[in-house]
């Protein structure tokens, strides 16, 4: 999608309110990495969650809470998002904005390494998991998704195009390998029906069969 078409979609379908705008501005000002999802990706998440009637969602990679706010707003009043973040500074920033957005009652931030927190959640069941942290372990996160998400639920991964590096044959680092392997499983693993939507940096979506 070229920029003008992308802007058209984002303006029409994914307008940000003042809280989301202020979150991004403060994140930039205070040196949080500018790697939140795009607004149209946020809207896509909401549409998907509403479509499956999601009540319980798991996010891997909170950062400043930008995606968490989009997700929480796509859940019913008694819905619950558990979001995993390894950096306490990111988790504190996110907690502040979740309060400002009035969704702090719906979101539980767990500070820790994703693999440790995921293991502690074994036995629980979620309607969807959103993978948006480090990319090397994506194949392992995908397997956790299959374990934790109910049948008919969703495994969703951001940055599935990884800035175009997935198709650049000269690139062969661990992160890119992780994204390629995630995409390969989304495309071919019989346990999911998957697709990659080329929104922004790409969103891979798999329905758990
Ligand atoms: N979902 C966020 C952006 C997440 S950026 C949004 O769209 O608003 C990725 C985040 O994952 C960073 O905050 C980083 O600290 C965190 N992260 C990276 N590796 C992690 C790991 N192994 N476990 C938990 N969090 C991790
Ligand atoms: Mg991302």
CSV table of C-alpha atoms and ligand atoms in Angstrom, one decimal:
chain,number,residue,atom,x,y,z
A,1,UNK,CA,0.0,0.0,0.0
A,2,UNK,CA,1.4,3.4,-0.9
A,3,UNK,CA,1.4,6.2,1.8
A,4,UNK,CA,-1.5,8.1,0.4
A,5,UNK,CA,-3.7,5.0,0.3
A,6,UNK,CA,-2.4,4.0,3.8
A,7,UNK,CA,-3.2,7.4,5.2
A,8,UNK,CA,-6.7,7.3,3.7
A,9,UNK,CA,-7.4,4.0,5.4
A,10,UNK,CA,-5.9,5.1,8.7
A,11,UNK,CA,-7.7,8.4,8.8
A,12,UNK,CA,-11.1,6.9,7.9
A,13,UNK,CA,-11.0,3.7,10.0
A,14,UNK,CA,-8.4,4.3,12.7
A,15,UNK,CA,-8.6,7.9,14.0
A,16,UNK,CA,-6.6,8.2,17.3
A,17,UNK,CA,-8.1,10.0,20.2
A,18,UNK,CA,-6.1,12.4,22.3
A,19,UNK,CA,-4.9,9.7,24.7
A,20,UNK,CA,-3.3,7.7,21.9
A,21,UNK,CA,-1.8,10.8,20.3
A,22,UNK,CA,-0.4,11.9,23.7
A,23,UNK,CA,1.0,8.4,24.4
A,24,UNK,CA,3.0,8.5,21.1
A,25,UNK,CA,4.2,12.0,21.7
A,26,UNK,CA,5.4,11.3,25.2
A,27,UNK,CA,7.0,8.0,24.1
A,28,UNK,CA,9.0,9.9,21.5
A,29,UNK,CA,10.0,12.6,23.9
A,30,UNK,CA,11.1,10.2,26.6
A,31,UNK,CA,13.0,7.9,24.4
A,32,UNK,CA,10.8,4.9,24.2
A,33,UNK,CA,11.5,3.1,20.9
A,34,UNK,CA,9.0,4.2,18.2
A,35,UNK,CA,7.9,0.7,17.4
A,36,UNK,CA,4.3,0.6,18.5
A,37,UNK,CA,1.8,-0.9,16.1
A,38,UNK,CA,0.2,1.5,13.5
A,39,UNK,CA,-3.3,2.8,14.2
A,40,UNK,CA,-4.7,0.7,11.3
A,41,UNK,CA,-3.2,-2.4,12.8
A,42,UNK,CA,-4.8,-1.4,16.1
A,43,UNK,CA,-8.2,-1.2,14.3
A,44,UNK,CA,-7.5,-4.5,12.6
A,45,UNK,CA,-6.9,-6.2,16.0
A,46,UNK,CA,-10.2,-4.8,17.3
A,47,UNK,CA,-12.2,-6.0,14.3
A,48,UNK,CA,-10.6,-9.5,14.7
A,49,UNK,CA,-11.3,-9.6,18.4
A,50,UNK,CA,-14.9,-8.5,18.0
A,51,UNK,CA,-15.4,-11.0,15.2
A,52,UNK,CA,-14.5,-13.9,17.5
A,53,UNK,CA,-16.2,-12.5,20.6
A,54,UNK,CA,-12.9,-12.4,22.4
A,55,UNK,CA,-13.0,-11.9,26.2
A,56,UNK,CA,-9.5,-13.0,27.2
A,57,UNK,CA,-6.4,-11.9,25.2
A,58,UNK,CA,-2.7,-12.4,25.8
A,59,UNK,CA,-0.2,-9.9,24.5
A,60,UNK,CA,3.6,-10.5,24.3
A,61,UNK,CA,5.4,-7.1,24.2
A,62,UNK,CA,3.6,-4.2,26.0
A,63,UNK,CA,6.0,-1.3,25.4
A,64,UNK,CA,4.1,1.9,26.2
A,65,UNK,CA,0.6,0.3,26.1
A,66,UNK,CA,-0.4,1.7,22.7
A,67,UNK,CA,-1.5,-1.7,21.3
A,68,UNK,CA,-2.9,-2.7,24.7
A,69,UNK,CA,-5.3,0.3,24.6
A,70,UNK,CA,-6.5,-0.7,21.1
A,71,UNK,CA,-7.0,-4.3,22.3
A,72,UNK,CA,-8.7,-3.4,25.6
A,73,UNK,CA,-11.1,-1.2,23.7
A,74,UNK,CA,-12.1,-4.2,21.5
A,75,UNK,CA,-13.0,-6.3,24.6
A,76,UNK,CA,-16.3,-6.3,26.5
A,77,UNK,CA,-16.4,-4.5,29.9
A,78,UNK,CA,-15.6,-7.7,31.7
A,79,UNK,CA,-12.9,-8.6,29.2
A,80,UNK,CA,-9.3,-9.2,30.3
A,81,UNK,CA,-6.0,-8.5,28.6
A,82,UNK,CA,-2.8,-10.0,30.0
A,83,UNK,CA,0.3,-8.2,28.6
A,84,UNK,CA,3.9,-9.4,29.1
A,85,UNK,CA,6.8,-6.9,29.2
A,86,UNK,CA,10.4,-7.5,30.2
A,87,UNK,CA,11.4,-3.8,30.7
A,88,UNK,CA,10.0,-2.3,34.0
A,89,UNK,CA,10.3,1.2,32.5
A,90,UNK,CA,8.0,0.3,29.6
A,91,UNK,CA,5.6,-1.4,31.9
A,92,UNK,CA,5.4,1.6,34.2
A,93,UNK,CA,4.8,4.0,31.2
A,94,UNK,CA,2.1,1.6,29.9
A,95,UNK,CA,0.4,1.4,33.3
A,96,UNK,CA,0.1,5.2,33.5
A,97,UNK,CA,-1.5,5.4,30.0
A,98,UNK,CA,-3.8,2.5,30.6
A,99,UNK,CA,-5.1,4.4,33.7
A,100,UNK,CA,-5.5,7.6,31.6
A,101,UNK,CA,-7.4,5.6,29.0
A,102,UNK,CA,-9.7,4.1,31.7
A,103,UNK,CA,-8.9,0.5,30.7
A,104,UNK,CA,-6.5,-0.3,33.6
A,105,UNK,CA,-9.2,-2.5,35.1
A,106,UNK,CA,-9.1,-4.7,32.0
A,107,UNK,CA,-5.3,-5.0,31.6
A,108,UNK,CA,-2.9,-7.0,33.7
A,109,UNK,CA,0.7,-6.3,32.9
A,110,UNK,CA,3.1,-9.1,33.8
A,111,UNK,CA,6.8,-7.9,34.1
A,112,UNK,CA,9.2,-10.6,33.1
A,113,UNK,CA,10.7,-12.6,30.2
A,114,UNK,CA,8.0,-13.8,27.9
A,115,UNK,CA,9.1,-17.4,28.0
A,116,UNK,CA,8.9,-17.5,31.9
A,117,UNK,CA,5.6,-15.7,32.0
A,118,UNK,CA,4.1,-18.0,29.2
A,119,UNK,CA,5.2,-21.0,31.2
A,120,UNK,CA,3.5,-19.7,34.3
A,121,UNK,CA,0.2,-19.3,32.2
A,122,UNK,CA,0.2,-23.0,31.2
A,123,UNK,CA,-3.2,-24.5,31.7
A,124,UNK,CA,-5.1,-21.1,31.2
A,125,UNK,CA,-7.1,-20.5,28.0
A,126,UNK,CA,-7.2,-17.4,25.9
A,127,UNK,CA,-9.3,-16.3,22.9
A,128,UNK,CA,-6.3,-14.8,21.2
A,129,UNK,CA,-2.6,-14.1,21.5
A,130,UNK,CA,-0.8,-11.1,20.0
A,131,UNK,CA,2.9,-11.6,19.4
A,132,UNK,CA,4.8,-8.3,19.3
A,133,UNK,CA,8.1,-8.7,21.2
A,134,UNK,CA,11.5,-10.2,20.2
A,135,UNK,CA,11.4,-12.1,16.9
A,136,UNK,CA,14.0,-14.9,17.3
A,137,UNK,CA,11.7,-16.9,19.6
A,138,UNK,CA,8.7,-16.5,17.4
A,139,UNK,CA,8.5,-20.2,16.5
A,140,UNK,CA,8.4,-21.0,20.3
A,141,UNK,CA,5.8,-18.2,20.9
A,142,UNK,CA,3.7,-19.7,18.1
A,143,UNK,CA,3.8,-23.1,19.9
A,144,UNK,CA,2.7,-21.4,23.1
A,145,UNK,CA,-0.1,-19.8,21.2
A,146,UNK,CA,-1.3,-23.2,20.1
A,147,UNK,CA,-1.2,-24.4,23.7
A,148,UNK,CA,-2.9,-21.4,25.3
A,149,UNK,CA,-5.5,-20.4,22.6
A,150,UNK,CA,-8.8,-22.1,22.3
A,151,UNK,CA,-10.0,-23.7,19.1
A,152,UNK,CA,-11.4,-21.0,16.8
A,153,UNK,CA,-9.2,-18.4,18.6
A,154,UNK,CA,-6.5,-16.4,17.0
A,155,UNK,CA,-2.7,-16.3,16.9
A,156,UNK,CA,-1.7,-12.8,15.6
A,157,UNK,CA,1.9,-11.6,15.0
A,158,UNK,CA,3.0,-8.0,14.2
A,159,UNK,CA,5.9,-7.2,11.9
A,160,UNK,CA,5.4,-10.2,9.7
A,161,UNK,CA,7.1,-8.4,6.8
A,162,UNK,CA,9.9,-7.2,9.1
A,163,UNK,CA,10.6,-4.1,7.1
A,164,UNK,CA,10.8,-6.1,3.9
A,165,UNK,CA,13.7,-8.2,5.3
A,166,UNK,CA,11.7,-11.4,4.9
A,167,UNK,CA,12.1,-11.2,1.2
A,168,UNK,CA,15.7,-9.9,1.1
A,169,UNK,CA,17.9,-12.9,0.4
A,170,UNK,CA,21.0,-11.1,1.6
A,171,UNK,CA,19.5,-10.9,5.1
A,172,UNK,CA,19.9,-14.0,7.3
A,173,UNK,CA,20.0,-12.8,11.0
A,174,UNK,CA,18.2,-14.6,13.9
A,175,UNK,CA,15.3,-12.2,14.0
A,176,UNK,CA,14.6,-12.4,10.3
A,177,UNK,CA,14.9,-16.2,10.5
A,178,UNK,CA,12.3,-16.1,13.4
A,179,UNK,CA,9.8,-14.1,11.4
A,180,UNK,CA,10.3,-16.2,8.3
A,181,UNK,CA,9.7,-19.4,10.3
A,182,UNK,CA,6.6,-17.9,12.0
A,183,UNK,CA,5.2,-17.0,8.6
A,184,UNK,CA,6.0,-20.5,7.2
A,185,UNK,CA,4.1,-22.1,10.1
A,186,UNK,CA,1.2,-19.7,9.7
A,187,UNK,CA,1.0,-20.6,6.0
A,188,UNK,CA,1.6,-24.4,6.2
A,189,UNK,CA,1.0,-25.7,9.7
A,190,UNK,CA,-2.3,-27.8,9.5
A,191,UNK,CA,-3.2,-26.7,13.1
A,192,UNK,CA,-4.0,-23.2,11.9
A,193,UNK,CA,-5.6,-21.5,8.9
A,194,UNK,CA,-3.4,-18.5,8.3
A,195,UNK,CA,-2.8,-15.4,6.2
A,196,UNK,CA,-0.4,-12.5,6.2
A,197,UNK,CA,-2.2,-9.1,5.8
A,198,UNK,CA,0.3,-6.6,4.4
A,199,UNK,CA,-0.9,-3.7,6.6
A,200,UNK,CA,1.9,-1.4,7.7
A,201,UNK,CA,4.7,-3.9,8.6
A,202,UNK,CA,2.5,-6.9,8.0
A,203,UNK,CA,0.2,-8.8,10.4
A,204,UNK,CA,0.2,-12.6,10.3
A,205,UNK,CA,-3.1,-14.1,11.5
A,206,UNK,CA,-3.8,-17.8,12.2
A,207,UNK,CA,-7.1,-19.3,13.3
A,208,UNK,CA,-6.6,-22.2,15.6
A,209,UNK,CA,-8.3,-25.3,14.1
B,1,LIG,N1,2.9,-4.1,21.3
B,1,LIG,C1,3.5,-2.7,21.6
B,1,LIG,C2,4.9,-2.7,21.0
B,1,LIG,C3,5.9,-3.7,21.6
B,1,LIG,S1,7.6,-3.4,21.2
B,1,LIG,C4,2.7,-1.7,20.9
B,1,LIG,O1,2.4,-1.9,19.7
B,1,LIG,O2,2.4,-0.7,21.5
B,1,LIG,C5,8.3,-4.8,21.9
B,1,LIG,C6,8.3,-4.9,23.4
B,1,LIG,O3,8.7,-6.2,23.7
B,1,LIG,C7,9.4,-4.0,24.0
B,1,LIG,O4,8.8,-3.2,25.0
B,1,LIG,C8,10.4,-4.9,24.6
B,1,LIG,O5,10.9,-4.5,25.9
B,1,LIG,C9,9.5,-6.2,24.9
B,1,LIG,N2,10.3,-7.4,24.8
B,1,LIG,C10,11.3,-7.8,24.0
B,1,LIG,N3,11.7,-9.0,24.3
B,1,LIG,C11,10.9,-9.5,25.3
B,1,LIG,C12,10.9,-10.7,26.0
B,1,LIG,N4,11.7,-11.7,25.7
B,1,LIG,N5,9.9,-10.8,27.0
B,1,LIG,C13,9.1,-9.8,27.3
B,1,LIG,N6,9.1,-8.7,26.6
B,1,LIG,C14,10.0,-8.5,25.7
B,2,LIG,MG1,5.6,-4.6,16.4
